[in-house]
Every structure is written in C-alpha cells, then in structure tokens.
Coordinates of N, CA, C and O in Angstrom, one line a residue:
X50 N 100.1 111.9 80.0 CA 100.1 110.7 79.2 C 101.4 109.9 79.6 O 102.5 110.4 79.6
X51 N 101.2 108.6 79.9 CA 102.4 107.8 80.2 C 103.0 107.2 79.0 O 102.2 106.7 78.1
X52 N 104.3 107.2 78.9 CA 104.9 106.6 77.8 C 105.3 105.1 78.1 O 105.7 104.8 79.2
X53 N 105.1 104.3 77.1 CA 105.5 102.9 77.3 C 107.0 102.7 77.4 O 107.7 103.5 76.7
X54 N 107.5 101.8 78.2 CA 108.9 101.6 78.3 C 109.4 101.1 76.9 O 108.7 100.4 76.2
X55 N 110.6 101.5 76.6 CA 111.2 101.1 75.3 C 111.5 99.6 75.4 O 111.5 98.9 76.4
X56 N 111.8 99.0 74.2 CA 112.2 97.6 74.1 C 113.4 97.3 75.0 O 113.4 96.3 75.7
X57 N 114.4 98.2 75.0 CA 115.6 98.0 75.8 C 115.2 98.0 77.3 O 115.7 97.1 78.0
X58 N 114.4 98.9 77.7 CA 113.9 99.0 79.1 C 113.2 97.7 79.5 O 113.4 97.2 80.6
X59 N 112.3 97.2 78.6 CA 111.5 96.0 78.9 C 112.5 94.8 79.0 O 112.3 94.0 79.9
X60 N 113.5 94.8 78.1 CA 114.4 93.7 78.2 C 115.2 93.7 79.4 O 115.5 92.7 80.1
X61 N 115.6 94.9 79.8 CA 116.4 95.1 81.1 C 115.6 94.7 82.3 O 116.1 94.0 83.2
X62 N 114.3 95.1 82.3 CA 113.5 94.7 83.5 C 113.3 93.2 83.5 O 113.3 92.6 84.6
X63 N 113.1 92.6 82.3 CA 112.9 91.1 82.3 C 114.2 90.4 82.8 O 114.1 89.4 83.5
X64 N 115.3 90.9 82.3 CA 116.6 90.2 82.8 C 116.8 90.4 84.3 O 117.2 89.5 85.0
X65 N 116.5 91.6 84.8 CA 116.6 91.9 86.2 C 115.7 90.9 87.0 O 116.1 90.3 88.0
X66 N 114.5 90.8 86.5 CA 113.5 89.9 87.2 C 113.9 88.4 87.2 O 113.8 87.7 88.1
X67 N 114.5 88.0 86.0 CA 115.0 86.6 85.9 C 116.2 86.3 86.8 O 116.2 85.3 87.5
X68 N 117.1 87.2 86.9 CA 118.3 87.1 87.7 C 117.8 87.0 89.2 O 118.3 86.2 90.0
X69 N 116.9 87.9 89.6 CA 116.4 88.0 90.9 C 115.7 86.7 91.3 O 115.9 86.1 92.4
X70 N 114.9 86.2 90.4 CA 114.1 84.9 90.6 C 115.1 83.8 90.8 O 114.9 83.0 91.8
X71 N 116.1 83.7 90.0 CA 117.1 82.6 90.1 C 117.8 82.7 91.4 O 118.0 81.7 92.1
X72 N 118.2 83.9 91.7 CA 119.0 84.1 93.0 C 118.1 83.7 94.2 O 118.6 83.0 95.1
X73 N 116.9 84.2 94.2 CA 116.0 83.9 95.3 C 115.8 82.4 95.5 O 115.8 81.9 96.6
X74 N 115.6 81.7 94.4 CA 115.5 80.2 94.5 C 116.7 79.6 95.1 O 116.6 78.8 96.0
X75 N 117.9 80.0 94.7 CA 119.1 79.5 95.3 C 119.3 79.8 96.7 O 119.6 79.0 97.6
X76 N 119.0 81.1 97.1 CA 119.1 81.6 98.5 C 118.2 80.7 99.4 O 118.6 80.3 100.5
X77 N 116.9 80.5 99.0 CA 116.0 79.8 99.8 C 116.3 78.3 99.9 O 116.0 77.6 100.8
X78 N 116.9 77.8 98.8 CA 117.2 76.3 98.8 C 118.5 76.0 99.6 O 118.5 75.0 100.3
X79 N 119.5 76.9 99.5 CA 120.8 76.5 100.1 C 121.3 77.6 101.1 O 122.3 77.3 101.7
X80 N 120.6 78.7 101.3 CA 121.1 79.7 102.2 C 121.8 80.8 101.5 O 122.4 80.6 100.4
X81 N 121.7 82.0 102.0 CA 122.3 83.2 101.4 C 123.8 83.1 101.3 O 124.4 83.3 100.2
X82 N 124.4 82.8 102.4 CA 125.9 82.8 102.5 C 126.5 81.6 101.7 O 127.6 81.7 101.2
X83 N 125.7 80.6 101.5 CA 126.2 79.4 100.8 C 126.1 79.6 99.3 O 126.7 78.9 98.5
X84 N 125.3 80.5 98.9 CA 125.1 80.8 97.5 C 126.1 81.8 96.9 O 126.2 82.9 97.5
X85 N 126.8 81.4 95.9 CA 127.8 82.3 95.3 C 127.3 83.1 94.1 O 126.3 82.6 93.5
X86 N 127.9 84.1 93.8 CA 127.6 84.9 92.6 C 127.8 84.0 91.4 O 127.0 84.0 90.4
X87 N 128.9 83.2 91.4 CA 129.2 82.2 90.3 C 128.0 81.3 90.1 O 127.6 80.9 88.9
X88 N 127.4 80.8 91.2 CA 126.2 79.9 91.0 C 125.1 80.6 90.4 O 124.4 80.1 89.6
X89 N 124.9 81.8 90.8 CA 123.7 82.6 90.3 C 123.9 82.9 88.8 O 123.0 82.6 88.1
X90 N 125.1 83.3 88.4 CA 125.3 83.6 87.0 C 125.2 82.3 86.1 O 124.7 82.3 85.0
X91 N 125.7 81.2 86.7 CA 125.7 79.9 85.9 C 124.2 79.5 85.8 O 123.8 79.1 84.7
X92 N 123.5 79.6 86.8 CA 122.1 79.1 86.8 C 121.2 80.0 85.9 O 120.3 79.6 85.2
X93 N 121.5 81.3 86.0 CA 120.8 82.3 85.1 C 121.3 82.3 83.7 O 120.6 82.9 82.8
X94 N 122.4 81.7 83.4 CA 122.9 81.7 82.1 C 123.5 83.1 81.6 O 123.3 83.4 80.5
X95 N 124.1 83.8 82.5 CA 124.7 85.1 82.2 C 126.1 85.2 82.6 O 126.6 84.3 83.4
X96 N 126.8 86.2 82.3 CA 128.2 86.4 82.7 C 128.3 87.1 84.0 O 127.3 87.8 84.4
X97 N 129.4 87.1 84.7 CA 129.6 87.9 85.9 C 129.4 89.4 85.6 O 128.9 90.1 86.3
X98 N 130.0 89.8 84.4 CA 129.9 91.1 84.0 C 128.4 91.6 83.9 O 128.1 92.7 84.3
X99 N 127.6 90.7 83.3 CA 126.2 91.0 83.2 C 125.5 91.2 84.5 O 124.7 92.1 84.8
X100 N 125.9 90.3 85.5 CA 125.4 90.3 86.8 C 125.6 91.7 87.4 O 124.8 92.3 88.0
X101 N 126.9 92.2 87.3 CA 127.2 93.5 87.9 C 126.7 94.7 87.2 O 126.8 95.8 87.7
X102 N 126.1 94.5 86.0 CA 125.3 95.6 85.4 C 124.0 95.8 86.2 O 123.5 96.9 86.1
X103 N 123.5 94.8 86.8 CA 122.2 94.9 87.5 C 122.4 95.1 89.0 O 121.6 95.7 89.6
X104 N 123.4 94.5 89.6 CA 123.6 94.4 91.0 C 125.0 94.8 91.4 O 125.9 94.2 90.8
X105 N 125.2 95.6 92.4 CA 126.5 95.9 92.9 C 127.1 94.8 93.7 O 128.3 94.6 93.7
X106 N 126.2 94.2 94.5 CA 126.6 93.1 95.4 C 125.5 92.0 95.4 O 124.4 92.3 95.0
X107 N 125.8 90.9 96.0 CA 124.8 89.8 96.2 C 123.7 90.3 97.1 O 122.5 90.0 96.9
X108 N 124.1 91.1 98.1 CA 123.1 91.7 99.1 C 122.1 92.5 98.4 O 120.9 92.6 98.8
X109 N 122.5 93.2 97.3 CA 121.5 94.1 96.6 C 120.4 93.3 96.0 O 119.3 93.9 95.8
X110 N 120.5 92.1 95.7 CA 119.4 91.2 95.2 C 118.3 91.2 96.3 O 117.1 91.3 96.0
X111 N 118.7 91.0 97.5 CA 117.8 90.9 98.6 C 117.2 92.2 99.0 O 116.0 92.4 99.3
X112 N 118.1 93.2 99.0 CA 117.7 94.5 99.6 C 117.4 95.6 98.6 O 117.2 96.7 99.0
X113 N 117.5 95.3 97.3 CA 117.3 96.3 96.3 C 115.9 97.0 96.4 O 115.8 98.2 96.3
X114 N 114.9 96.2 96.7 CA 113.6 96.8 96.8 C 113.5 97.6 98.1 O 112.6 98.5 98.1
X115 N 114.3 97.4 99.0 CA 114.2 98.2 100.3 C 114.6 99.7 99.9 O 113.9 100.6 100.5
X116 N 115.6 99.9 99.1 CA 115.9 101.3 98.7 C 114.7 101.9 97.9 O 114.4 103.0 98.2
X117 N 114.2 101.1 97.0 CA 113.0 101.6 96.2 C 111.8 101.9 97.1 O 111.1 102.9 96.9
X118 N 111.6 101.1 98.1 CA 110.5 101.3 99.0 C 110.7 102.6 99.8 O 109.7 103.3 100.1
X119 N 111.9 103.0 100.1 CA 112.2 104.2 100.8 C 111.6 105.4 100.0 O 111.0 106.4 100.5
X120 N 111.8 105.4 98.7 CA 111.3 106.4 97.8 C 109.7 106.4 97.8 O 109.1 107.5 97.9
X121 N 109.1 105.3 97.9 CA 107.7 105.1 97.9 C 107.2 105.7 99.3 O 106.1 106.4 99.3
X122 N 107.9 105.4 100.4 CA 107.5 106.0 101.7 C 107.6 107.5 101.6 O 106.7 108.2 102.1
X123 N 108.6 108.0 101.0 CA 108.8 109.4 100.9 C 107.6 110.1 100.2 O 107.1 111.1 100.6
X124 N 107.3 109.5 99.0 CA 106.2 110.0 98.2 C 104.9 110.0 99.0 O 104.1 110.9 99.0
X125 N 104.6 108.8 99.7 CA 103.4 108.7 100.5 C 103.4 109.8 101.7 O 102.4 110.4 101.9
X126 N 104.6 110.0 102.3 CA 104.7 111.0 103.4 C 104.4 112.4 102.9 O 103.7 113.1 103.5
X127 N 104.9 112.7 101.7 CA 104.6 114.0 101.1 C 103.2 114.2 100.7 O 102.8 115.4 100.6
X128 N 102.4 113.2 100.5 CA 101.0 113.3 100.2 C 100.1 113.5 101.4 O 99.0 113.8 101.3
X129 N 100.7 113.3 102.6 CA 99.9 113.5 103.8 C 100.0 114.9 104.2 O 101.0 115.5 104.3
X130 N 98.8 115.5 104.6 CA 98.7 116.9 104.9 C 99.7 117.2 106.1 O 99.9 116.4 107.0
X131 N 100.3 118.4 106.0 CA 101.3 118.8 107.0 C 100.7 119.0 108.4 O 101.4 119.1 109.4
X132 N 99.4 119.1 108.4 CA 98.7 119.2 109.7 C 98.8 117.9 110.6 O 98.6 117.9 111.8
X133 N 99.1 116.8 109.9 CA 99.2 115.5 110.6 C 100.6 115.5 111.3 O 101.6 115.9 110.7
X134 N 100.6 115.1 112.5 CA 101.9 115.1 113.3 C 102.9 114.1 112.7 O 102.5 113.2 111.9
X135 N 104.2 114.3 113.1 CA 105.2 113.5 112.5 C 105.1 112.0 112.7 O 105.3 111.2 111.7
X136 N 104.8 111.5 113.9 CA 104.7 110.1 114.1 C 103.6 109.5 113.4 O 103.7 108.4 112.8
X137 N 102.4 110.2 113.4 CA 101.2 109.7 112.8 C 101.4 109.7 111.2 O 101.0 108.8 110.5
X138 N 102.1 110.7 110.7 CA 102.4 110.8 109.3 C 103.3 109.7 108.8 O 103.1 109.0 107.8
X139 N 104.3 109.4 109.6 CA 105.2 108.3 109.3 C 104.5 107.0 109.3 O 104.7 106.2 108.4
X140 N 103.7 106.7 110.3 CA 102.9 105.5 110.3 C 102.0 105.4 109.1 O 101.9 104.3 108.5
X141 N 101.3 106.5 108.8 CA 100.4 106.4 107.6 C 101.2 106.2 106.3 O 100.7 105.4 105.4
X142 N 102.3 106.7 106.2 CA 103.2 106.5 105.0 C 103.6 105.1 104.9 O 103.6 104.5 103.8
X143 N 104.0 104.5 106.0 CA 104.4 103.1 106.0 C 103.3 102.2 105.6 O 103.4 101.2 104.9
X144 N 102.1 102.5 106.2 CA 100.9 101.8 105.8 C 100.6 101.9 104.3 O 100.2 100.9 103.7
X145 N 100.8 103.1 103.8 CA 100.4 103.4 102.4 C 101.2 102.5 101.4 O 100.7 102.2 100.3
X146 N 102.4 102.1 101.8 CA 103.3 101.3 100.9 C 103.3 99.8 101.4 O 104.2 99.1 101.0
X147 N 102.4 99.4 102.3 CA 102.3 98.1 102.8 C 103.5 97.6 103.6 O 103.8 96.4 103.6
X148 N 104.2 98.5 104.1 CA 105.4 98.2 104.9 C 105.0 97.6 106.3 O 105.8 96.9 106.9
X149 N 103.8 97.8 106.7 CA 103.3 97.3 108.0 C 102.3 96.1 107.9 O 101.9 95.6 108.9
X150 N 102.0 95.8 106.7 CA 101.1 94.6 106.5 C 101.8 93.6 105.6 O 102.0 93.7 104.4
X151 N 102.3 92.6 106.3 CA 103.0 91.5 105.6 C 102.4 90.1 106.1 O 101.8 90.0 107.1
X152 N 102.5 89.1 105.2 CA 102.0 87.8 105.5 C 103.2 86.9 105.7 O 104.2 87.1 105.1
X153 N 103.0 85.8 106.5 CA 104.0 84.8 106.6 C 104.2 84.1 105.3 O 103.7 84.6 104.3
X154 N 104.9 83.0 105.3 CA 105.1 82.3 104.0 C 106.5 82.7 103.5 O 107.5 82.7 104.2
X155 N 106.6 83.1 102.2 CA 107.9 83.4 101.6 C 108.5 84.7 102.3 O 109.7 84.8 102.5
X156 N 107.6 85.6 102.7 CA 108.1 86.8 103.4 C 108.9 86.4 104.7 O 109.9 87.0 105.1
X157 N 108.3 85.5 105.4 CA 109.0 85.0 106.7 C 110.3 84.4 106.4 O 111.3 84.6 107.1
X158 N 110.4 83.6 105.3 CA 111.7 83.0 105.0 C 112.7 84.1 104.6 O 113.9 84.0 105.0
X159 N 112.3 85.1 103.9 CA 113.2 86.2 103.5 C 113.6 86.9 104.7 O 114.8 87.3 104.9
X160 N 112.7 87.2 105.6 CA 113.0 88.0 106.8 C 114.0 87.2 107.7 O 114.9 87.8 108.2
X161 N 113.8 85.9 107.8 CA 114.7 85.1 108.6 C 116.1 85.2 108.0 O 117.1 85.3 108.8
X162 N 116.2 85.0 106.7 CA 117.5 85.1 106.1 C 118.1 86.5 106.3 O 119.3 86.5 106.6
X163 N 117.3 87.5 106.2 CA 117.9 88.8 106.5 C 118.4 89.0 107.9 O 119.5 89.5 108.1
X164 N 117.6 88.6 108.9 CA 118.0 88.9 110.3 C 119.1 88.0 110.7 O 119.8 88.2 111.7
X165 N 119.3 86.8 110.0 CA 120.3 85.8 110.5 C 121.6 86.0 109.7 O 122.6 85.3 110.0
X166 N 121.7 86.9 108.7 CA 122.9 87.1 107.9 C 123.5 88.4 108.2 O 122.9 89.4 107.8
X167 N 124.7 88.4 108.8 CA 125.3 89.7 109.2 C 125.5 90.7 108.0 O 125.2 91.9 108.2
X168 N 125.9 90.2 106.8 CA 126.1 91.1 105.7 C 124.8 91.8 105.2 O 124.8 92.9 104.8
X169 N 123.7 91.0 105.3 CA 122.4 91.6 105.0 C 121.9 92.6 106.0 O 121.4 93.6 105.6
X170 N 122.2 92.3 107.3 CA 121.8 93.2 108.3 C 122.5 94.6 108.1 O 121.9 95.6 108.2
X171 N 123.8 94.5 107.9 CA 124.6 95.7 107.7 C 124.1 96.5 106.5 O 124.0 97.7 106.5
X172 N 123.8 95.8 105.4 CA 123.4 96.5 104.2 C 122.0 97.1 104.4 O 121.6 98.1 103.9
X173 N 121.2 96.4 105.2 CA 119.8 96.9 105.6 C 119.9 98.2 106.3 O 119.2 99.1 106.1
X174 N 120.9 98.3 107.2 CA 121.1 99.5 108.0 C 121.5 100.6 107.1 O 121.0 101.8 107.2
X175 N 122.3 100.4 106.1 CA 122.7 101.4 105.1 C 121.5 101.9 104.4 O 121.3 103.1 104.1
X176 N 120.6 101.0 104.0 CA 119.4 101.4 103.2 C 118.5 102.2 104.1 O 117.9 103.2 103.7
X177 N 118.4 101.8 105.4 CA 117.6 102.6 106.3 C 118.1 104.0 106.6 O 117.4 104.9 106.8
X178 N 119.4 104.2 106.5 CA 120.0 105.5 106.6 C 119.6 106.3 105.4 O 119.4 107.5 105.5
X179 N 119.5 105.7 104.3 CA 119.1 106.4 103.1 C 117.6 106.8 103.3 O 117.2 107.9 102.9
X180 N 116.8 105.9 103.8 CA 115.4 106.3 104.1 C 115.4 107.5 105.0 O 114.6 108.4 104.8
X181 N 116.3 107.6 106.0 CA 116.3 108.7 106.9 C 116.5 110.0 106.2 O 115.9 111.0 106.4
X182 N 117.5 110.0 105.2 CA 117.8 111.2 104.5 C 116.6 111.6 103.6 O 116.4 112.8 103.3
X183 N 115.8 110.6 103.2 CA 114.6 110.9 102.3 C 113.5 111.5 103.1 O 112.7 112.4 102.7
X184 N 113.3 111.0 104.3 CA 112.1 111.3 105.1 C 112.3 112.5 106.1 O 111.3 113.2 106.4
X185 N 113.5 112.7 106.5 CA 113.7 113.8 107.5 C 113.3 115.2 107.1 O 112.7 115.9 107.9
X186 N 113.5 115.6 105.8 CA 113.1 116.9 105.4 C 111.6 117.2 105.6 O 111.2 118.3 106.0
X187 N 110.8 116.2 105.3 CA 109.4 116.4 105.4 C 109.0 116.5 106.9 O 108.2 117.4 107.3
X188 N 109.7 115.7 107.8 CA 109.4 115.8 109.2 C 109.9 117.1 109.8 O 109.3 117.7 110.6
X189 N 111.0 117.7 109.3 CA 111.5 119.0 109.7 C 110.4 120.0 109.4 O 110.1 120.9 110.2
X190 N 109.8 119.9 108.2 CA 108.8 120.9 107.8 C 107.6 120.7 108.8 O 107.0 121.7 109.2
X191 N 107.2 119.5 109.1 CA 106.1 119.3 110.0 C 106.3 119.9 111.4 O 105.4 120.3 112.0
X192 N 107.6 119.8 111.8 CA 107.9 120.4 113.1 C 108.2 121.9 113.1 O 108.4 122.5 114.1
X193 N 108.2 122.5 111.9 CA 108.5 123.9 111.8 C 110.0 124.2 112.0 O 110.3 125.3 112.4
X194 N 110.8 123.3 111.6 CA 112.2 123.5 111.8 C 112.8 124.0 110.5 O 112.6 123.4 109.4
X195 N 113.5 125.1 110.5 CA 114.1 125.7 109.3 C 115.3 124.8 108.8 O 115.9 124.1 109.7
X196 N 115.5 124.7 107.5 CA 116.6 123.9 107.0 C 117.9 124.2 107.6 O 118.8 123.3 107.7
X197 N 118.2 125.4 107.9 CA 119.5 125.8 108.4 C 119.7 125.7 109.9 O 120.7 126.0 110.5
X198 N 118.6 125.3 110.6 CA 118.6 125.2 112.1 C 119.3 123.9 112.5 O 119.1 122.8 111.8
X199 N 120.1 124.0 113.5 CA 120.8 122.8 114.1 C 119.9 122.1 115.1 O 120.0 122.4 116.3
X200 N 118.9 121.4 114.6 CA 117.9 120.8 115.5 C 117.8 119.3 115.1 O 117.4 119.0 114.0
X201 N 118.1 118.4 116.1 CA 118.1 117.0 115.8 C 116.7 116.3 115.8 O 116.6 115.1 115.5
X202 N 115.7 117.0 116.1 CA 114.4 116.4 116.3 C 113.9 115.6 115.2 O 113.5 114.4 115.3
X203 N 113.9 116.1 114.0 CA 113.4 115.4 112.8 C 114.1 114.1 112.5 O 113.6 113.1 112.3
X204 N 115.5 114.2 112.5 CA 116.3 113.1 112.3 C 116.1 112.0 113.4 O 116.1 110.8 113.1
X205 N 116.0 112.5 114.6 CA 115.8 111.6 115.7 C 114.4 110.8 115.6 O 114.3 109.6 115.9
X206 N 113.4 111.5 115.2 CA 112.1 110.9 115.1 C 112.1 109.9 113.9 O 111.6 108.7 114.1
X207 N 112.7 110.3 112.8 CA 112.7 109.3 111.7 C 113.6 108.1 112.0 O 113.2 107.0 111.7
X208 N 114.8 108.4 112.6 CA 115.6 107.2 113.0 C 114.9 106.3 114.0 O 115.0 105.1 113.9
X209 N 114.2 106.9 114.9 CA 113.5 106.1 115.9 C 112.4 105.3 115.2 O 112.2 104.1 115.6
X210 N 111.6 105.9 114.3 CA 110.6 105.2 113.6 C 111.1 104.0 112.8 O 110.6 102.9 112.8
X211 N 112.2 104.2 112.2 CA 112.9 103.2 111.4 C 113.4 102.1 112.3 O 113.2 100.9 112.0
X212 N 114.0 102.5 113.4 CA 114.4 101.4 114.4 C 113.2 100.6 114.9 O 113.3 99.4 115.1
X213 N 112.1 101.3 115.2 CA 110.9 100.6 115.6 C 110.4 99.6 114.6 O 110.0 98.5 114.9
X214 N 110.5 100.0 113.3 CA 110.1 99.1 112.3 C 111.0 97.9 112.2 O 110.6 96.7 112.1
X215 N 112.3 98.1 112.4 CA 113.3 97.0 112.4 C 113.1 96.1 113.6 O 113.1 94.9 113.4
X216 N 112.9 96.6 114.8 CA 112.6 95.8 115.9 C 111.4 95.0 115.8 O 111.3 93.8 116.1
X217 N 110.3 95.7 115.3 CA 109.1 95.0 115.0 C 109.2 93.8 114.0 O 108.7 92.7 114.2
X218 N 110.0 94.1 113.0 CA 110.3 93.1 112.0 C 111.0 91.9 112.5 O 110.7 90.7 112.2
X219 N 112.0 92.1 113.4 CA 112.7 91.0 114.0 C 111.8 90.2 114.9 O 111.9 89.0 114.9
X220 N 111.0 90.9 115.7 CA 110.1 90.2 116.6 C 109.0 89.4 115.8 O 108.7 88.3 116.2
X221 N 108.5 90.0 114.8 CA 107.6 89.3 113.9 C 108.2 88.0 113.3 O 107.6 86.9 113.3
X222 N 109.5 88.1 112.9 CA 110.2 87.0 112.4 C 110.4 85.9 113.4 O 110.2 84.7 113.2
X223 N 110.9 86.3 114.6 CA 111.1 85.3 115.7 C 109.8 84.6 116.1 O 109.8 83.5 116.5
X224 N 108.7 85.4 116.0 CA 107.4 84.8 116.4 C 106.7 84.1 115.2 O 105.5 83.8 115.3
X225 N 107.5 83.8 114.2 CA 107.0 83.0 113.0 C 105.9 83.7 112.3 O 105.0 83.0 111.7
X226 N 105.8 85.0 112.4 CA 104.8 85.7 111.6 C 103.4 85.6 112.2 O 102.4 85.9 111.5
X227 N 103.3 85.2 113.4 CA 101.9 85.0 114.0 C 101.3 86.3 114.4 O 100.1 86.6 114.1
X228 N 102.1 87.2 115.0 CA 101.6 88.5 115.4 C 101.6 89.5 114.2 O 102.3 89.3 113.2
X229 N 100.7 90.5 114.3 CA 100.7 91.5 113.2 C 101.9 92.4 113.3 O 102.2 92.9 114.4
X230 N 102.6 92.6 112.2 CA 103.7 93.5 112.2 C 103.3 95.0 112.6 O 104.0 95.6 113.4
X231 N 102.2 95.4 112.2 CA 101.7 96.7 112.5 C 101.5 96.9 114.0 O 101.9 97.9 114.6
X232 N 101.0 95.9 114.7 CA 100.8 95.9 116.2 C 102.2 96.0 116.9 O 102.3 96.7 117.8
X233 N 103.1 95.2 116.4 CA 104.5 95.2 117.0 C 105.1 96.6 116.8 O 105.8 97.1 117.7
X234 N 104.9 97.2 115.6 CA 105.5 98.5 115.3 C 104.8 99.5 116.3 O 105.5 100.3 116.9
X235 N 103.5 99.5 116.4 CA 102.8 100.4 117.4 C 103.3 100.3 118.8 O 103.5 101.3 119.5
X236 N 103.6 99.0 119.2 CA 104.1 98.8 120.6 C 105.5 99.4 120.7 O 105.8 100.0 121.7
X237 N 106.3 99.2 119.7 CA 107.7 99.8 119.8 C 107.6 101.3 119.8 O 108.4 101.9 120.6
X238 N 106.8 101.9 119.0 CA 106.7 103.4 119.0 C 106.2 103.9 120.3 O 106.7 104.9 120.8
X239 N 105.2 103.2 120.9 CA 104.7 103.6 122.2 C 105.8 103.6 123.2 O 105.9 104.5 124.1
X240 N 106.6 102.6 123.2 CA 107.8 102.4 124.1 C 108.7 103.6 124.0 O 109.2 104.2 124.9
X241 N 109.0 104.0 122.7 CA 109.9 105.1 122.5 C 109.3 106.4 122.9 O 110.0 107.3 123.4
X242 N 108.0 106.6 122.7 CA 107.4 107.9 122.9 C 106.9 108.1 124.4 O 106.6 109.2 124.8
X243 N 106.9 107.0 125.1 CA 106.4 107.1 126.5 C 107.5 107.7 127.4 O 108.6 107.1 127.4
X244 N 107.2 108.8 128.1 CA 108.2 109.3 129.0 C 108.5 108.4 130.1 O 107.6 107.6 130.6
X245 N 109.8 108.4 130.6 CA 110.2 107.6 131.7 C 109.6 108.1 133.0 O 109.4 109.2 133.2

C-alpha cells in the first residue's frame, strides 16, 4: 500500500517545482551564466536561504534530475536478468528510463545550455561519476567479478557507456536534434567495442 505524501512534502514539492520553473524560464530567456541566484529568488518571491534549502548551487537546478535519473537507471539495470551481457544490459536500462529517446524543442535548448556552459559540464561529469558508482556493482556481478577483486573491467565498461552517452548527446545537440540519440549512442558504443 502506498502512503500519500504529507502536506509538508506536497508543499515542499510544489515549492521545488515553482523555483525550478522560474529558474528555467530565466535561463532560457537570458542564459545560464547571465542569470543570478538573486534574480531567481526575486522572481520566485523567496529568500536566498529558502533557495539553498532546495538547491546547493545554481547548477543543481539544471542537473538535479540527472542524479535522480542515475538511481532510475540503477533500478532498471537491476531488473534486467543477469544472463544479459553488460553492454546490452546498460543499453536496455538507459532505454527503460528514456535516456536514449529525446525530442528536440525544449530539450535541445537545455542540452545546448549544458554543453556550452563550463560549470554545467563539470557538474554533469560529477553526476556521471555518481552514476558509475551506482551501476558498476551490477556490472561486476554480470562479469562474475568478486567485490574484493582488483579488476577494472566493470568500472571501465560503465565509464565507457556513460562517455558514449555524453558524446552522443553532444553530437545530437550540435546536429540540432535531427539524428536519433539512440543511434548516436549505438555508434559510439560500437566504436569503443570494436578492436583496432
């Protein structure tokens, strides 16, 4: 049985959504770097202190969902039978959370902002390192690697898959969202997996 969120939780979620919406509008109108936290709080009608209850940094507004998506990918990966190979399982997990199916429009604007803003790129890399820590244990199990073994294979596969996703995302963005992200990801993975 699922319990309904409390009034406090619903209020918190509504405030989070409102601050995020205001910030996104400002980011898309005037650019990420040109938008200040002071502008966000003034437009949202909250204090700086309230802002920092919800977000550690301005970058977290853009990339907060990326961290949450890592948990969703982990859950999807764990639902895939261990008989499925590591690369195939990672791809299926990414598909399960719609990480490989995106449409242009607002997503393209967000992606451009992320790839063109150094502070967002570096925070994105931090979030992807978190993904690696979430996904590598499952891949170790798929490869039959004991937890105490010094074997880089699982971490290397996960890091490569994440890098392929990032490269595909950047190409998708530069191409104005015309090509399918999933196809670009598959091409990147083939390049990594093909022996020289």
